[in-house]
mmCIF file of C-alpha atoms in Angstrom:
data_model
loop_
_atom_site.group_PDB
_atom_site.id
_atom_site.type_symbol
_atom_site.label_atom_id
_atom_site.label_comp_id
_atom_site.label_asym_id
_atom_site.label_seq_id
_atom_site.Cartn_x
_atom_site.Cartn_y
_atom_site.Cartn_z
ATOM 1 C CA UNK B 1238 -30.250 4.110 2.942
ATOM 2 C CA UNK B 1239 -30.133 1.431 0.410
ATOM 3 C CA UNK B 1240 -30.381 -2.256 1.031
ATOM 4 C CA UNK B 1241 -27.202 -4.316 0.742
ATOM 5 C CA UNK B 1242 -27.131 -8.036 -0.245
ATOM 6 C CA UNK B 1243 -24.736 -10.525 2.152
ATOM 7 C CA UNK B 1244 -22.902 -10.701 -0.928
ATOM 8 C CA UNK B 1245 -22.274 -7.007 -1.511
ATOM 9 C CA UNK B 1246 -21.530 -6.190 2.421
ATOM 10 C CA UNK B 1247 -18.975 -8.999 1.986
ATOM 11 C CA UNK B 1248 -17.051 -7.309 -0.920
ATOM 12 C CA UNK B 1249 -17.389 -3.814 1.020
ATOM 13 C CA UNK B 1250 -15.840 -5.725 4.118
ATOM 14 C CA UNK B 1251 -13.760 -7.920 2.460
ATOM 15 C CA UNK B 1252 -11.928 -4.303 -0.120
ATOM 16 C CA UNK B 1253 -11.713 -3.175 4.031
ATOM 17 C CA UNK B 1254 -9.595 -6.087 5.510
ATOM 18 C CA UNK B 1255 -7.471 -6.287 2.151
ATOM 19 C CA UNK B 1256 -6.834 -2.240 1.945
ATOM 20 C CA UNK B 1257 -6.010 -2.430 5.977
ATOM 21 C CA UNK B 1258 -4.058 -5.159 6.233
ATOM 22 C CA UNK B 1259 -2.057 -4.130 2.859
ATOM 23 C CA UNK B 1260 -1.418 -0.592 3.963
ATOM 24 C CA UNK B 1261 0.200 -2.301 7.242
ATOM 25 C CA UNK B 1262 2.485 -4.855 5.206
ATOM 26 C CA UNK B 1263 3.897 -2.333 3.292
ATOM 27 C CA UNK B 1264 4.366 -0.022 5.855
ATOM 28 C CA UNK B 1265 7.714 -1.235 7.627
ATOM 29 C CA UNK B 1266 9.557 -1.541 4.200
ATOM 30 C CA UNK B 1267 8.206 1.609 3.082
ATOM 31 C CA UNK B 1268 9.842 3.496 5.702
ATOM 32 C CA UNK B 1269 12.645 1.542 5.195
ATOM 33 C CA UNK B 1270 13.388 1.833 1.947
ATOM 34 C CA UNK B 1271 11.990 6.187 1.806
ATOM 35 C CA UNK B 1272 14.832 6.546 4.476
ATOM 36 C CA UNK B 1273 17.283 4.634 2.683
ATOM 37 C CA UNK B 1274 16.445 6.673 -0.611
ATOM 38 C CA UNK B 1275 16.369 10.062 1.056
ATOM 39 C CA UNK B 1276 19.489 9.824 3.599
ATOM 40 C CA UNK B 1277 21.648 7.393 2.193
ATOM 41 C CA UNK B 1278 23.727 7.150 -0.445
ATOM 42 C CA UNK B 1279 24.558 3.754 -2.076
ATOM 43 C CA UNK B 1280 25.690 1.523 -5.305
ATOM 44 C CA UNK B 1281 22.453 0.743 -6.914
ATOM 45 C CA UNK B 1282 20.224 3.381 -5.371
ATOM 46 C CA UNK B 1283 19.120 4.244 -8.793
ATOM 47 C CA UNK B 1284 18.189 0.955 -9.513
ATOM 48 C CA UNK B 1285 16.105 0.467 -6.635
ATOM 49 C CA UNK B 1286 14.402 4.057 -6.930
ATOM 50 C CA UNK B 1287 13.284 2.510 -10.657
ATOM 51 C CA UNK B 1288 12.381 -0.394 -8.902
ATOM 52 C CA UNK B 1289 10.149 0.613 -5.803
ATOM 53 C CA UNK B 1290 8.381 3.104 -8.324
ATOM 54 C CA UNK B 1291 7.523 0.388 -11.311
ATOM 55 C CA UNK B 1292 4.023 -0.570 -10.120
ATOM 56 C CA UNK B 1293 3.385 3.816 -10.573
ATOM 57 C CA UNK B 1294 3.939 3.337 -14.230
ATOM 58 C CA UNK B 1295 3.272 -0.514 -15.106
ATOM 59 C CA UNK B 1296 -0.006 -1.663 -16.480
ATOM 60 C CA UNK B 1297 -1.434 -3.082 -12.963
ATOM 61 C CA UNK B 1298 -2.177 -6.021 -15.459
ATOM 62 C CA UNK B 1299 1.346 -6.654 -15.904
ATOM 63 C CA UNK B 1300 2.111 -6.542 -12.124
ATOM 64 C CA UNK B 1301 -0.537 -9.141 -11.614
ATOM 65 C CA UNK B 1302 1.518 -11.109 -14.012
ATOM 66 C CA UNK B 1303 4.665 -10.696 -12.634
ATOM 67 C CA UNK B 1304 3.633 -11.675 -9.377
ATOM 68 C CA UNK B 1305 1.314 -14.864 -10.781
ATOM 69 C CA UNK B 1306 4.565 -15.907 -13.026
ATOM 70 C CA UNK B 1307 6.970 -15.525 -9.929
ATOM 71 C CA UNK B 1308 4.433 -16.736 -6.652
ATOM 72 C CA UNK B 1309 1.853 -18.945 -9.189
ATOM 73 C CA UNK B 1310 1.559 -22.843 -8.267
ATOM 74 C CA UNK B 1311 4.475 -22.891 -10.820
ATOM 75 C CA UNK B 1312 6.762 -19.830 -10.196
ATOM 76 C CA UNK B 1313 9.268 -20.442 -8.649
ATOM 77 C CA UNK B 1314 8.992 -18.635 -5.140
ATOM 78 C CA UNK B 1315 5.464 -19.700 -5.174
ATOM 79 C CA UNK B 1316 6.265 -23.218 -5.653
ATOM 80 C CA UNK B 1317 8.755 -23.443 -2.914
ATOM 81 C CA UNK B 1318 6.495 -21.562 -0.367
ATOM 82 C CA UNK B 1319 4.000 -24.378 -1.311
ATOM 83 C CA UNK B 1320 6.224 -27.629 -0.839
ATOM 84 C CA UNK B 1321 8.288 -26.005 2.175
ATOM 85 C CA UNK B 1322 4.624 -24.255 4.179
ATOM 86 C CA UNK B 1323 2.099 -25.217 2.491
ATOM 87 C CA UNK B 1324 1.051 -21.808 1.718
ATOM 88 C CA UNK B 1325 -0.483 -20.359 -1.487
ATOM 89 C CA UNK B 1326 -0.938 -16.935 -2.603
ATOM 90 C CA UNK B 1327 -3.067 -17.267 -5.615
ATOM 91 C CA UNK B 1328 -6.568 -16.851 -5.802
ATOM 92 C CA UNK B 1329 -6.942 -16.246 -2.412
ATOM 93 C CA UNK B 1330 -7.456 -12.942 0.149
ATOM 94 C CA UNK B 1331 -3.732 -13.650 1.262
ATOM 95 C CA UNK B 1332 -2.973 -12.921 -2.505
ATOM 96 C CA UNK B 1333 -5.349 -10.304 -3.159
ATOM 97 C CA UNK B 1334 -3.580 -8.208 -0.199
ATOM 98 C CA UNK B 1335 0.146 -8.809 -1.317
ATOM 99 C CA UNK B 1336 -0.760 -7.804 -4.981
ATOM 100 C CA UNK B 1337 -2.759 -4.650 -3.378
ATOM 101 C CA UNK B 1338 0.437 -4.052 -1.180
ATOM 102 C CA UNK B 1339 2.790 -4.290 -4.269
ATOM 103 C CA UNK B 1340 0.572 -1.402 -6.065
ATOM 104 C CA UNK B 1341 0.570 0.969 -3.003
ATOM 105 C CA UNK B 1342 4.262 0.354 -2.225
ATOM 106 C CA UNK B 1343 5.430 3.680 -3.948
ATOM 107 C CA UNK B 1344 2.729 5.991 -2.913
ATOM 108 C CA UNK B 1345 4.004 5.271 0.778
ATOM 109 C CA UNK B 1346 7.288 5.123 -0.295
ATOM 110 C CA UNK B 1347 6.481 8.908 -2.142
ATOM 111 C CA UNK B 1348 5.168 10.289 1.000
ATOM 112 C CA UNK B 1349 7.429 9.083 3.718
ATOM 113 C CA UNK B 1350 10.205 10.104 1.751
ATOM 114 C CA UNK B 1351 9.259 14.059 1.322
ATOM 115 C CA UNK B 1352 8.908 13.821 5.173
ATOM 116 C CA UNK B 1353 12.303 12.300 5.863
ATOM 117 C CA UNK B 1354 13.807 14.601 3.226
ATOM 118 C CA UNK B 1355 12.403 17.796 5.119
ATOM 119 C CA UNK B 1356 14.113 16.555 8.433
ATOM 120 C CA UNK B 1357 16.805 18.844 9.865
ATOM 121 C CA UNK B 1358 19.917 16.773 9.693
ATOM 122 C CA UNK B 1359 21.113 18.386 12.200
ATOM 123 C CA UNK B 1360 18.975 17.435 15.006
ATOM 124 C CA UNK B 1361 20.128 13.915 14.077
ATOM 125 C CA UNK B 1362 23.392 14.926 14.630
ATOM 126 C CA UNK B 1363 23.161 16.438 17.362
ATOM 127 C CA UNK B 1364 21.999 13.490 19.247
ATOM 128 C CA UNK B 1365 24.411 11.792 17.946
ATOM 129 C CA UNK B 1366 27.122 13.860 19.420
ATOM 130 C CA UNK B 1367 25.209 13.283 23.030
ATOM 131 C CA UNK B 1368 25.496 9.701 22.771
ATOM 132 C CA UNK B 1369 22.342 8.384 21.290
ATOM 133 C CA UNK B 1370 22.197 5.238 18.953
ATOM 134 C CA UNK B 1371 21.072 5.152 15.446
ATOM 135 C CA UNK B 1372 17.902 3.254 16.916
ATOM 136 C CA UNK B 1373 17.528 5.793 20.104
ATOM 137 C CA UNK B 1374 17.937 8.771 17.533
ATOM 138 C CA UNK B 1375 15.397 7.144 15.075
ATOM 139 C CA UNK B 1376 12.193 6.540 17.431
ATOM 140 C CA UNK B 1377 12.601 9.409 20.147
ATOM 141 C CA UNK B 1378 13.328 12.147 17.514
ATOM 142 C CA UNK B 1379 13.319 11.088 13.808
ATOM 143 C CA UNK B 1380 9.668 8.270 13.875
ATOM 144 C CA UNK B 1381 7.326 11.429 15.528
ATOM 145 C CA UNK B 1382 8.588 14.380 13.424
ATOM 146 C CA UNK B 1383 7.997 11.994 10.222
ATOM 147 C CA UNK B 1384 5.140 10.077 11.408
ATOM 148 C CA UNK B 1385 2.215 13.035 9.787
ATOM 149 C CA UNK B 1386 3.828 11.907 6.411
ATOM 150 C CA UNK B 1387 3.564 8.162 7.556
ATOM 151 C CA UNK B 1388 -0.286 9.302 8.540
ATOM 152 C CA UNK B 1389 -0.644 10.744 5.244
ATOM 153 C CA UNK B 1390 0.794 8.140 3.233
ATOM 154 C CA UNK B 1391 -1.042 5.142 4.549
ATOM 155 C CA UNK B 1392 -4.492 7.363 4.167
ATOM 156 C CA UNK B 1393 -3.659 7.926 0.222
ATOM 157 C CA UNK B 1394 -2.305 4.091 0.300
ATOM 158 C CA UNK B 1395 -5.813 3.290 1.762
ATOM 159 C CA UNK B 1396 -7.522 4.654 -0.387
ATOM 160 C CA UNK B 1397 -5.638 3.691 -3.733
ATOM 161 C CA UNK B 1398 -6.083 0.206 -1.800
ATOM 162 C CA UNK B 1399 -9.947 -0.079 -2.169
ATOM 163 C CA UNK B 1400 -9.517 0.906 -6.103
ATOM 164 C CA UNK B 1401 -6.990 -1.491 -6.978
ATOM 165 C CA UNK B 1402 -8.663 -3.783 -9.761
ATOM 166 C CA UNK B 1403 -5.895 -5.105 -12.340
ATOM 167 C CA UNK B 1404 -3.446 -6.867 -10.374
ATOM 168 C CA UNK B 1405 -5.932 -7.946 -8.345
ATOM 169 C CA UNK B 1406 -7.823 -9.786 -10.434
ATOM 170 C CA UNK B 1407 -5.080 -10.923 -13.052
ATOM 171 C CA UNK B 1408 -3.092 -12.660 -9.546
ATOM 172 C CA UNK B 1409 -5.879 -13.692 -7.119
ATOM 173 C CA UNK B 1410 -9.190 -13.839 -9.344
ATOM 174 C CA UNK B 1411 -12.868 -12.551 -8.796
ATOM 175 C CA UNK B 1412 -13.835 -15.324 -6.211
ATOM 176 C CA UNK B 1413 -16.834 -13.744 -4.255
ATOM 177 C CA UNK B 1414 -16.559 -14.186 -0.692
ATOM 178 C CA UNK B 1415 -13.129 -14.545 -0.977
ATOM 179 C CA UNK B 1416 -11.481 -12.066 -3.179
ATOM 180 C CA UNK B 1417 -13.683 -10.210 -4.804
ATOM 181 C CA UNK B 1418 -13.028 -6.687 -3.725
ATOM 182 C CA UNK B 1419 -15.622 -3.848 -4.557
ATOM 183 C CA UNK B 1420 -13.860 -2.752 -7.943
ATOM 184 C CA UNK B 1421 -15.054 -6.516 -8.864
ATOM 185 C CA UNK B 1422 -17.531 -6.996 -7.745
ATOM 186 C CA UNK B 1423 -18.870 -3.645 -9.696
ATOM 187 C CA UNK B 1424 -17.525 -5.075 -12.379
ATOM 188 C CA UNK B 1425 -18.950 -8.197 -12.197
ATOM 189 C CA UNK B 1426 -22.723 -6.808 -11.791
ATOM 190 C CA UNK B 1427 -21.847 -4.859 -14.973
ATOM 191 C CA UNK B 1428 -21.391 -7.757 -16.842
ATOM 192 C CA UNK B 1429 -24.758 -8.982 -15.147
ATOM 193 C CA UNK B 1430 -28.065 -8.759 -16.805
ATOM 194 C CA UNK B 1431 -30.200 -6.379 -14.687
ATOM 195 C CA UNK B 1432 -26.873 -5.511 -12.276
ATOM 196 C CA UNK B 1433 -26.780 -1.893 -12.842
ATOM 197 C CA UNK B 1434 -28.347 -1.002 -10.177
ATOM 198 C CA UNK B 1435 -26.233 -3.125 -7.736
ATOM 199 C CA UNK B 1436 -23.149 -1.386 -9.718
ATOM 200 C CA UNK B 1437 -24.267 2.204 -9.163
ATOM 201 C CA UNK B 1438 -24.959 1.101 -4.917
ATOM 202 C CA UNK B 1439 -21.314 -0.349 -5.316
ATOM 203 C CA UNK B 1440 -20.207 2.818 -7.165
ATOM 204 C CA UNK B 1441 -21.091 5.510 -4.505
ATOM 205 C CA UNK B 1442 -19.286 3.518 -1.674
ATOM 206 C CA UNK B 1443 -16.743 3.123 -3.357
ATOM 207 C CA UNK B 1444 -16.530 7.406 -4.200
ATOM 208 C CA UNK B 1445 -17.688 7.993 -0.633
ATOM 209 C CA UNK B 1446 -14.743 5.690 0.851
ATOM 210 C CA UNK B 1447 -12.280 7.118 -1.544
ATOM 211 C CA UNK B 1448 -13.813 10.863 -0.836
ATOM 212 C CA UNK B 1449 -13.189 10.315 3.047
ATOM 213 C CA UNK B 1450 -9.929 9.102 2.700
ATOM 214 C CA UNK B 1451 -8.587 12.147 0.494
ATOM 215 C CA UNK B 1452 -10.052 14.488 2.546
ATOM 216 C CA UNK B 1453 -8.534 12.748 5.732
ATOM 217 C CA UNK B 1454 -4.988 12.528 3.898
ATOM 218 C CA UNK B 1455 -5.364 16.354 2.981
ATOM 219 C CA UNK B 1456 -6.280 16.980 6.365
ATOM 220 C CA UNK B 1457 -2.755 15.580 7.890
ATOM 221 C CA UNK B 1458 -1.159 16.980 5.233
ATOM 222 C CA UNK B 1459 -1.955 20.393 5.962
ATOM 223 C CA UNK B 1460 -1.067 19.310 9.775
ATOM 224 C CA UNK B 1461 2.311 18.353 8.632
ATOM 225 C CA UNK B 1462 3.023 21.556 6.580
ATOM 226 C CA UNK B 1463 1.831 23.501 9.879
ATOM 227 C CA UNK B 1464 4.327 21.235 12.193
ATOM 228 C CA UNK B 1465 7.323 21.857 9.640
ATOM 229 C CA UNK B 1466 6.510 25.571 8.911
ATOM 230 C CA UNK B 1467 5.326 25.650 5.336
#
Protein backbone atom coordinates (compact mmCIF):
# COMPACT_ATOMS: atom_id res chain seq x y z
CA UNK A 1 0.00 0.00 0.00
CA UNK A 2 1.86 3.05 -0.93
CA UNK A 3 2.20 6.17 1.12
CA UNK A 4 0.22 9.22 0.03
CA UNK A 5 1.31 12.85 0.71
CA UNK A 6 -1.66 15.41 2.23
CA UNK A 7 -1.16 16.91 -0.99
CA UNK A 8 -1.83 13.91 -3.21
CA UNK A 9 -4.94 12.53 -0.95
CA UNK A 10 -6.25 16.08 -1.52
CA UNK A 11 -6.20 15.88 -5.39
CA UNK A 12 -7.63 12.14 -5.11
CA UNK A 13 -10.46 13.72 -2.84
CA UNK A 14 -10.74 16.82 -4.33
CA UNK A 15 -11.09 14.76 -8.66
CA UNK A 16 -13.98 12.87 -6.08
CA UNK A 17 -16.11 15.92 -4.93
CA UNK A 18 -15.66 17.61 -8.51
CA UNK A 19 -16.61 14.20 -10.58
CA UNK A 20 -19.70 13.75 -7.90
CA UNK A 21 -20.98 16.85 -7.66
CA UNK A 22 -20.60 17.39 -11.67
CA UNK A 23 -22.29 14.14 -12.55
CA UNK A 24 -25.31 15.52 -10.26
CA UNK A 25 -25.46 19.10 -12.00
CA UNK A 26 -25.74 17.74 -15.17
CA UNK A 27 -28.02 15.22 -14.39
CA UNK A 28 -31.53 17.10 -14.34
CA UNK A 29 -30.80 18.80 -17.77
CA UNK A 30 -29.53 15.72 -19.14
CA UNK A 31 -32.68 13.98 -18.76
CA UNK A 32 -34.26 16.85 -19.85
CA UNK A 33 -32.88 17.59 -22.81
CA UNK A 34 -32.34 13.17 -23.89
CA UNK A 35 -36.23 13.23 -23.51
CA UNK A 36 -36.75 16.24 -25.40
CA UNK A 37 -34.37 14.84 -28.24
CA UNK A 38 -35.83 11.35 -28.27
CA UNK A 39 -39.78 12.09 -27.90
CA UNK A 40 -40.24 15.37 -29.15
CA UNK A 41 -40.19 16.92 -32.14
CA UNK A 42 -39.34 20.67 -32.48
CA UNK A 43 -37.90 23.82 -34.64
CA UNK A 44 -34.29 23.76 -33.84
CA UNK A 45 -33.90 20.23 -32.54
CA UNK A 46 -31.06 19.84 -34.88
CA UNK A 47 -29.42 22.67 -33.65
CA UNK A 48 -29.50 21.73 -30.19
CA UNK A 49 -28.53 17.93 -30.92
CA UNK A 50 -25.14 19.79 -32.54
CA UNK A 51 -25.10 21.72 -29.60
CA UNK A 52 -25.42 19.32 -26.48
CA UNK A 53 -22.86 17.01 -28.43
CA UNK A 54 -19.97 19.85 -29.17
CA UNK A 55 -17.85 19.23 -26.06
CA UNK A 56 -17.71 15.12 -27.78
CA UNK A 57 -15.82 16.58 -30.65
CA UNK A 58 -14.21 20.04 -29.45
CA UNK A 59 -10.65 20.25 -28.31
CA UNK A 60 -11.50 20.24 -24.35
CA UNK A 61 -8.97 23.22 -24.69
CA UNK A 62 -11.33 25.13 -26.64
CA UNK A 63 -14.27 24.44 -24.23
CA UNK A 64 -12.15 25.76 -21.43
CA UNK A 65 -11.98 28.81 -23.55
CA UNK A 66 -15.33 29.22 -24.33
CA UNK A 67 -16.39 29.01 -20.95
CA UNK A 68 -13.27 31.42 -19.54
CA UNK A 69 -14.25 34.01 -22.53
CA UNK A 70 -18.08 33.80 -21.61
CA UNK A 71 -17.95 33.27 -17.33
CA UNK A 72 -14.07 34.95 -17.02
CA UNK A 73 -13.84 38.18 -14.65
CA UNK A 74 -14.53 39.83 -18.09
CA UNK A 75 -17.13 37.70 -20.02
CA UNK A 76 -19.93 38.79 -19.93
CA UNK A 77 -22.14 36.25 -17.84
CA UNK A 78 -19.23 35.99 -15.59
CA UNK A 79 -19.04 39.58 -15.00
CA UNK A 80 -22.62 40.03 -14.15
CA UNK A 81 -22.71 36.95 -11.78
CA UNK A 82 -19.79 38.85 -10.08
CA UNK A 83 -21.33 42.48 -9.62
CA UNK A 84 -25.02 41.04 -9.06
CA UNK A 85 -23.67 37.71 -6.31
CA UNK A 86 -20.53 38.09 -5.88
CA UNK A 87 -19.74 34.80 -7.24
CA UNK A 88 -16.79 33.67 -9.42
CA UNK A 89 -16.25 30.65 -11.37
CA UNK A 90 -12.70 30.89 -12.39
CA UNK A 91 -9.93 29.33 -10.85
CA UNK A 92 -11.81 27.88 -8.34
CA UNK A 93 -13.47 24.12 -7.42
CA UNK A 94 -16.94 25.81 -8.27
CA UNK A 95 -15.31 26.27 -11.79
CA UNK A 96 -13.45 23.21 -12.06
CA UNK A 97 -16.95 21.25 -11.58
CA UNK A 98 -19.06 23.36 -14.15
CA UNK A 99 -16.25 22.96 -16.83
CA UNK A 100 -16.15 19.03 -15.80
CA UNK A 101 -20.06 19.10 -16.06
CA UNK A 102 -19.95 20.85 -19.53
CA UNK A 103 -17.55 17.85 -20.85
CA UNK A 104 -19.77 15.00 -19.47
CA UNK A 105 -23.02 16.68 -20.58
CA UNK A 106 -23.35 14.46 -23.80
CA UNK A 107 -22.23 11.17 -22.50
CA UNK A 108 -25.38 11.44 -20.10
CA UNK A 109 -27.25 12.97 -22.58
CA UNK A 110 -26.04 9.66 -25.04
CA UNK A 111 -27.15 7.24 -22.51
CA UNK A 112 -30.40 8.51 -21.18
CA UNK A 113 -31.49 9.00 -24.52
CA UNK A 114 -31.07 5.17 -25.90
CA UNK A 115 -33.13 4.39 -22.71
CA UNK A 116 -35.96 6.80 -23.38
CA UNK A 117 -35.84 5.84 -27.06
CA UNK A 118 -36.38 2.01 -26.15
CA UNK A 119 -39.57 2.99 -24.06
CA UNK A 120 -42.86 1.53 -25.29
CA UNK A 121 -44.87 4.54 -26.24
CA UNK A 122 -47.57 2.92 -25.61
CA UNK A 123 -47.50 2.40 -21.99
CA UNK A 124 -47.31 6.22 -21.92
CA UNK A 125 -50.33 6.32 -23.62
CA UNK A 126 -52.05 4.24 -22.03
CA UNK A 127 -51.88 6.08 -18.84
CA UNK A 128 -52.71 8.77 -20.43
CA UNK A 129 -56.01 7.50 -21.55
CA UNK A 130 -56.67 6.54 -17.59
CA UNK A 131 -56.21 9.95 -16.53
CA UNK A 132 -52.66 10.38 -15.48
CA UNK A 133 -50.66 13.72 -15.94
CA UNK A 134 -47.62 14.20 -17.96
CA UNK A 135 -45.79 14.48 -14.44
CA UNK A 136 -47.83 11.32 -12.83
CA UNK A 137 -47.00 9.34 -16.15
CA UNK A 138 -43.28 10.48 -16.03
CA UNK A 139 -42.16 9.38 -12.33
CA UNK A 140 -44.56 6.30 -11.62
CA UNK A 141 -43.90 4.66 -15.06
CA UNK A 142 -41.46 6.46 -17.44
CA UNK A 143 -38.26 7.73 -14.37
CA UNK A 144 -37.92 3.66 -13.12
CA UNK A 145 -38.04 1.90 -16.53
CA UNK A 146 -35.26 4.59 -17.70
CA UNK A 147 -33.50 5.06 -14.56
CA UNK A 148 -30.67 1.71 -15.40
CA UNK A 149 -29.68 4.07 -18.36
CA UNK A 150 -29.63 7.12 -15.89
CA UNK A 151 -27.42 4.51 -13.56
CA UNK A 152 -25.32 3.82 -16.43
CA UNK A 153 -24.82 7.15 -17.68
CA UNK A 154 -23.77 8.93 -14.55
CA UNK A 155 -21.19 5.79 -13.90
CA UNK A 156 -19.49 6.47 -17.53
CA UNK A 157 -20.03 10.41 -16.69
CA UNK A 158 -18.09 9.58 -13.42
CA UNK A 159 -15.65 8.22 -14.68
CA UNK A 160 -14.91 10.52 -17.82
CA UNK A 161 -15.25 13.09 -14.76
CA UNK A 162 -11.98 12.08 -12.90
CA UNK A 163 -10.04 12.23 -16.48
CA UNK A 164 -11.11 15.49 -17.53
CA UNK A 165 -7.77 17.62 -17.86
CA UNK A 166 -8.14 20.38 -20.74
CA UNK A 167 -10.99 22.39 -19.86
CA UNK A 168 -10.15 22.04 -16.60
CA UNK A 169 -7.13 23.52 -16.46
CA UNK A 170 -7.49 26.11 -19.43
CA UNK A 171 -10.93 27.59 -17.15
CA UNK A 172 -10.11 27.00 -13.45
CA UNK A 173 -6.16 26.48 -13.33
CA UNK A 174 -3.83 23.89 -11.48
CA UNK A 175 -4.27 25.49 -7.94
CA UNK A 176 -3.38 22.56 -5.50
CA UNK A 177 -5.72 22.25 -2.78
CA UNK A 178 -8.15 23.84 -4.66
CA UNK A 179 -8.43 22.66 -8.16
CA UNK A 180 -5.99 20.58 -8.96
CA UNK A 181 -7.68 17.36 -9.87
CA UNK A 182 -5.57 14.06 -10.24
CA UNK A 183 -5.01 14.45 -14.15
CA UNK A 184 -2.97 17.66 -12.75
CA UNK A 185 -1.67 16.97 -10.41
CA UNK A 186 0.08 13.90 -12.49
CA UNK A 187 0.90 16.28 -14.67
CA UNK A 188 2.34 18.58 -12.56
CA UNK A 189 4.81 15.90 -10.81
CA UNK A 190 5.81 15.16 -14.44
CA UNK A 191 7.03 18.38 -14.95
CA UNK A 192 8.77 17.93 -11.42
CA UNK A 193 12.32 16.94 -11.02
CA UNK A 194 12.33 13.55 -9.23
CA UNK A 195 8.14 13.38 -9.50
CA UNK A 196 7.89 10.25 -11.39
CA UNK A 197 7.34 8.29 -8.91
CA UNK A 198 4.51 10.40 -7.34
CA UNK A 199 3.08 10.36 -11.14
CA UNK A 200 3.09 6.58 -11.54
CA UNK A 201 1.17 6.37 -7.54
CA UNK A 202 -1.20 9.06 -9.19
CA UNK A 203 -1.38 6.99 -12.41
CA UNK A 204 -2.72 3.63 -10.99
CA UNK A 205 -5.57 5.43 -9.02
CA UNK A 206 -6.45 7.06 -11.47
CA UNK A 207 -6.72 3.43 -13.90
CA UNK A 208 -8.10 1.68 -10.83
CA UNK A 209 -10.96 4.47 -10.35
CA UNK A 210 -11.60 4.58 -14.02
CA UNK A 211 -11.40 0.48 -14.14
CA UNK A 212 -14.19 0.32 -11.32
CA UNK A 213 -16.32 2.64 -12.82
CA UNK A 214 -16.45 0.84 -16.39
CA UNK A 215 -16.92 -2.26 -14.98
CA UNK A 216 -19.80 -0.87 -12.69
CA UNK A 217 -21.39 0.98 -15.86
CA UNK A 218 -21.09 -2.41 -17.85
CA UNK A 219 -22.55 -4.07 -15.06
CA UNK A 220 -26.02 -1.91 -15.21
CA UNK A 221 -25.82 -2.02 -18.61
CA UNK A 222 -26.15 -5.57 -18.97
CA UNK A 223 -29.03 -5.14 -16.14
CA UNK A 224 -30.80 -2.82 -18.40
CA UNK A 225 -30.56 -5.02 -21.58
CA UNK A 226 -31.94 -7.95 -19.22
CA UNK A 227 -34.97 -5.54 -17.90
CA UNK A 228 -35.82 -4.48 -21.65
CA UNK A 229 -35.28 -7.98 -23.23
CA UNK A 230 -32.17 -7.65 -25.33
Amino acid sequence: MPDFTQAELAAIGLSLRIALTAVATALPPAILVAWLLARRDFPGKALLDAAVHLPLVLPPVVVGYALLLLLGVRGPLGAWLEAQFGIRLVFTAAGATLATAVMVFPLLVRAIRISVEALDPGLDEAARTLGASALDRFFTISLPLIAPGILAGAVIAFAASLGEFGAVITFASNVPGETQTLPLAIYAATQSPGGDATAAKLAAVSLILAIGGLVLAEAIAKHMRKRFGR
